[in-house]
């Protein structure tokens, strides 16, 4: 059993046909968002239980629940990298993947998954160790995009890169100090974008496995972006080049 909280995450869980046991809605909530949730729940014959906000806060473990939570039977479903590759091939599109190396901040992870889904990526790959997994906080930060995005957890990211290379996918590391920028490099190809952790960046072996690297040009006093911001810039520039 897992808990998803927040208006958008609960709505997306309902739309994604997740195995929801019941919806918990705070007493007195009657706005448009609450009515949308009730309507979607009724369409799927899912119980909507009214209860005090304090009880929802206890179940969600946070005050940021927006008065609603969903109890889902199953744990979050991760895919294998082979599943992601199969999904890409079935789409008949250029490959577009995202590898996140040791992202530990759940807010950044959620934002990156939201970006990946918005840009139409075929999947996101994260490591099993020393990184955030998909938690209720990540689901909330993604605005529910986790419920629609294929996410694989791999023990060895270097091996994951090798599997993508075997399928003709180029891997590009996004980090400071690269000669090419996201705007000068050719990203209009079968591509996997690699983003490193907030503090240490991309680990050496993962970086050495990438085909090339790009940086994001800076002109102000601040000389870096966080992982979510850098990932969004790189992903949407790659998407722009494909349009």
PDB file of N, CA and C in Angstrom, residues 152-192:
ATOM      1  N   UNK A 152      12.749   3.277 -14.677  1.00  0.00           N
ATOM      2  CA  UNK A 152      13.512   2.056 -14.399  1.00  0.00           C
ATOM      3  C   UNK A 152      14.525   2.340 -13.300  1.00  0.00           C
ATOM      4  N   UNK A 153      14.714   1.373 -12.414  1.00  0.00           N
ATOM      5  CA  UNK A 153      15.778   1.452 -11.400  1.00  0.00           C
ATOM      6  C   UNK A 153      16.816   0.400 -11.744  1.00  0.00           C
ATOM      7  N   UNK A 154      18.039   0.855 -11.960  1.00  0.00           N
ATOM      8  CA  UNK A 154      19.110  -0.036 -12.386  1.00  0.00           C
ATOM      9  C   UNK A 154      20.227  -0.061 -11.346  1.00  0.00           C
ATOM     10  N   UNK A 155      20.784  -1.241 -11.122  1.00  0.00           N
ATOM     11  CA  UNK A 155      21.909  -1.370 -10.187  1.00  0.00           C
ATOM     12  C   UNK A 155      23.139  -0.666 -10.735  1.00  0.00           C
ATOM     13  N   UNK A 156      23.353  -0.760 -12.043  1.00  0.00           N
ATOM     14  CA  UNK A 156      24.577  -0.257 -12.671  1.00  0.00           C
ATOM     15  C   UNK A 156      24.217   0.664 -13.831  1.00  0.00           C
ATOM     16  N   UNK A 157      24.416   1.970 -13.637  1.00  0.00           N
ATOM     17  CA  UNK A 157      24.080   2.917 -14.699  1.00  0.00           C
ATOM     18  C   UNK A 157      25.017   2.796 -15.893  1.00  0.00           C
ATOM     19  N   UNK A 158      26.262   2.403 -15.653  1.00  0.00           N
ATOM     20  CA  UNK A 158      27.196   2.211 -16.770  1.00  0.00           C
ATOM     21  C   UNK A 158      26.681   1.110 -17.683  1.00  0.00           C
ATOM     22  N   UNK A 159      26.191   0.041 -17.092  1.00  0.00           N
ATOM     23  CA  UNK A 159      25.634  -1.046 -17.898  1.00  0.00           C
ATOM     24  C   UNK A 159      24.372  -0.583 -18.624  1.00  0.00           C
ATOM     25  N   UNK A 160      23.583   0.251 -17.981  1.00  0.00           N
ATOM     26  CA  UNK A 160      22.387   0.789 -18.637  1.00  0.00           C
ATOM     27  C   UNK A 160      22.769   1.607 -19.863  1.00  0.00           C
ATOM     28  N   UNK A 161      23.823   2.408 -19.737  1.00  0.00           N
ATOM     29  CA  UNK A 161      24.302   3.193 -20.880  1.00  0.00           C
ATOM     30  C   UNK A 161      24.777   2.273 -21.988  1.00  0.00           C
ATOM     31  N   UNK A 162      25.472   1.206 -21.613  1.00  0.00           N
ATOM     32  CA  UNK A 162      25.953   0.248 -22.620  1.00  0.00           C
ATOM     33  C   UNK A 162      24.786  -0.380 -23.377  1.00  0.00           C
ATOM     34  N   UNK A 163      23.709  -0.705 -22.666  1.00  0.00           N
ATOM     35  CA  UNK A 163      22.538  -1.294 -23.324  1.00  0.00           C
ATOM     36  C   UNK A 163      21.928  -0.313 -24.318  1.00  0.00           C
ATOM     37  N   UNK A 164      21.875   0.951 -23.938  1.00  0.00           N
ATOM     38  CA  UNK A 164      21.339   1.957 -24.851  1.00  0.00           C
ATOM     39  C   UNK A 164      22.244   2.124 -26.065  1.00  0.00           C
ATOM     40  N   UNK A 165      23.547   2.106 -25.835  1.00  0.00           N
ATOM     41  CA  UNK A 165      24.491   2.225 -26.953  1.00  0.00           C
ATOM     42  C   UNK A 165      24.339   1.062 -27.927  1.00  0.00           C
ATOM     43  N   UNK A 166      24.092  -0.118 -27.393  1.00  0.00           N
ATOM     44  CA  UNK A 166      23.901  -1.288 -28.256  1.00  0.00           C
ATOM     45  C   UNK A 166      22.705  -1.104 -29.190  1.00  0.00           C
ATOM     46  N   UNK A 167      21.782  -0.240 -28.795  1.00  0.00           N
ATOM     47  CA  UNK A 167      20.597   0.035 -29.611  1.00  0.00           C
ATOM     48  C   UNK A 167      20.768   1.296 -30.455  1.00  0.00           C
ATOM     49  N   UNK A 168      21.990   1.843 -30.457  1.00  0.00           N
ATOM     50  CA  UNK A 168      22.258   3.015 -31.283  1.00  0.00           C
ATOM     51  C   UNK A 168      21.910   4.343 -30.649  1.00  0.00           C
ATOM     52  N   UNK A 169      21.717   4.357 -29.334  1.00  0.00           N
ATOM     53  CA  UNK A 169      21.356   5.585 -28.633  1.00  0.00           C
ATOM     54  C   UNK A 169      22.621   6.296 -28.154  1.00  0.00           C
ATOM     55  N   UNK A 170      22.722   7.596 -28.443  1.00  0.00           N
ATOM     56  CA  UNK A 170      23.844   8.413 -27.979  1.00  0.00           C
ATOM     57  C   UNK A 170      23.533   8.937 -26.580  1.00  0.00           C
ATOM     58  N   UNK A 171      24.561   8.983 -25.729  1.00  0.00           N
ATOM     59  CA  UNK A 171      24.381   9.512 -24.379  1.00  0.00           C
ATOM     60  C   UNK A 171      25.161  10.808 -24.234  1.00  0.00           C
ATOM     61  N   UNK A 172      24.490  11.830 -23.717  1.00  0.00           N
ATOM     62  CA  UNK A 172      25.115  13.142 -23.549  1.00  0.00           C
ATOM     63  C   UNK A 172      25.063  13.536 -22.081  1.00  0.00           C
ATOM     64  N   UNK A 173      26.231  13.838 -21.525  1.00  0.00           N
ATOM     65  CA  UNK A 173      26.332  14.301 -20.147  1.00  0.00           C
ATOM     66  C   UNK A 173      26.163  15.815 -20.118  1.00  0.00           C
ATOM     67  N   UNK A 174      25.366  16.306 -19.194  1.00  0.00           N
ATOM     68  CA  UNK A 174      25.178  17.746 -19.028  1.00  0.00           C
ATOM     69  C   UNK A 174      25.956  18.172 -17.794  1.00  0.00           C
ATOM     70  N   UNK A 175      27.022  18.946 -18.010  1.00  0.00           N
ATOM     71  CA  UNK A 175      27.854  19.395 -16.895  1.00  0.00           C
ATOM     72  C   UNK A 175      28.643  20.621 -17.304  1.00  0.00           C
ATOM     73  N   UNK A 176      29.174  21.319 -16.312  1.00  0.00           N
ATOM     74  CA  UNK A 176      29.933  22.534 -16.578  1.00  0.00           C
ATOM     75  C   UNK A 176      31.279  22.201 -17.212  1.00  0.00           C
ATOM     76  N   UNK A 177      31.811  23.162 -17.969  1.00  0.00           N
ATOM     77  CA  UNK A 177      33.162  23.040 -18.493  1.00  0.00           C
ATOM     78  C   UNK A 177      33.296  22.325 -19.813  1.00  0.00           C
ATOM     79  N   UNK A 178      32.193  21.948 -20.439  1.00  0.00           N
ATOM     80  CA  UNK A 178      32.273  21.262 -21.735  1.00  0.00           C
ATOM     81  C   UNK A 178      32.441  22.282 -22.860  1.00  0.00           C
ATOM     82  N   UNK A 179      33.127  21.891 -23.901  1.00  0.00           N
ATOM     83  CA  UNK A 179      33.366  22.798 -25.030  1.00  0.00           C
ATOM     84  C   UNK A 179      32.060  23.139 -25.738  1.00  0.00           C
ATOM     85  N   UNK A 180      31.263  22.125 -26.011  1.00  0.00           N
ATOM     86  CA  UNK A 180      29.980  22.357 -26.673  1.00  0.00           C
ATOM     87  C   UNK A 180      28.916  22.735 -25.650  1.00  0.00           C
ATOM     88  N   UNK A 181      27.926  23.484 -26.097  1.00  0.00           N
ATOM     89  CA  UNK A 181      26.790  23.818 -25.243  1.00  0.00           C
ATOM     90  C   UNK A 181      25.552  23.079 -25.747  1.00  0.00           C
ATOM     91  N   UNK A 182      24.501  23.127 -24.964  1.00  0.00           N
ATOM     92  CA  UNK A 182      23.259  22.482 -25.396  1.00  0.00           C
ATOM     93  C   UNK A 182      22.730  23.113 -26.675  1.00  0.00           C
ATOM     94  N   UNK A 183      23.165  24.349 -26.958  1.00  0.00           N
ATOM     95  CA  UNK A 183      22.657  25.068 -28.128  1.00  0.00           C
ATOM     96  C   UNK A 183      23.511  24.865 -29.375  1.00  0.00           C
ATOM     97  N   UNK A 184      24.746  24.420 -29.207  1.00  0.00           N
ATOM     98  CA  UNK A 184      25.615  24.199 -30.372  1.00  0.00           C
ATOM     99  C   UNK A 184      25.745  22.722 -30.728  1.00  0.00           C
ATOM    100  N   UNK A 185      25.486  21.841 -29.798  1.00  0.00           N
ATOM    101  CA  UNK A 185      25.618  20.400 -30.052  1.00  0.00           C
ATOM    102  C   UNK A 185      24.416  19.883 -30.840  1.00  0.00           C
ATOM    103  N   UNK A 186      24.648  18.816 -31.591  1.00  0.00           N
ATOM    104  CA  UNK A 186      23.578  18.159 -32.340  1.00  0.00           C
ATOM    105  C   UNK A 186      22.862  17.179 -31.414  1.00  0.00           C
ATOM    106  N   UNK A 187      21.677  17.551 -30.972  1.00  0.00           N
ATOM    107  CA  UNK A 187      20.880  16.699 -30.083  1.00  0.00           C
ATOM    108  C   UNK A 187      19.716  16.048 -30.817  1.00  0.00           C
ATOM    109  N   UNK A 188      19.662  16.253 -32.122  1.00  0.00           N
ATOM    110  CA  UNK A 188      18.579  15.699 -32.938  1.00  0.00           C
ATOM    111  C   UNK A 188      18.969  14.307 -33.421  1.00  0.00           C
ATOM    112  N   UNK A 189      18.964  13.366 -32.502  1.00  0.00           N
ATOM    113  CA  UNK A 189      19.380  11.982 -32.765  1.00  0.00           C
ATOM    114  C   UNK A 189      18.774  11.089 -31.684  1.00  0.00           C
ATOM    115  N   UNK A 190      18.916   9.786 -31.823  1.00  0.00           N
ATOM    116  CA  UNK A 190      18.518   8.890 -30.730  1.00  0.00           C
ATOM    117  C   UNK A 190      19.370   9.248 -29.521  1.00  0.00           C
ATOM    118  N   UNK A 191      18.744   9.706 -28.455  1.00  0.00           N
ATOM    119  CA  UNK A 191      19.487  10.401 -27.408  1.00  0.00           C
ATOM    120  C   UNK A 191      19.038  10.007 -26.006  1.00  0.00           C
ATOM    121  N   UNK A 192      20.032   9.976 -25.103  1.00  0.00           N
ATOM    122  CA  UNK A 192      19.779   9.858 -23.671  1.00  0.00           C
ATOM    123  C   UNK A 192      20.533  10.979 -22.968  1.00  0.00           C
TER     124      UNK A 192
END
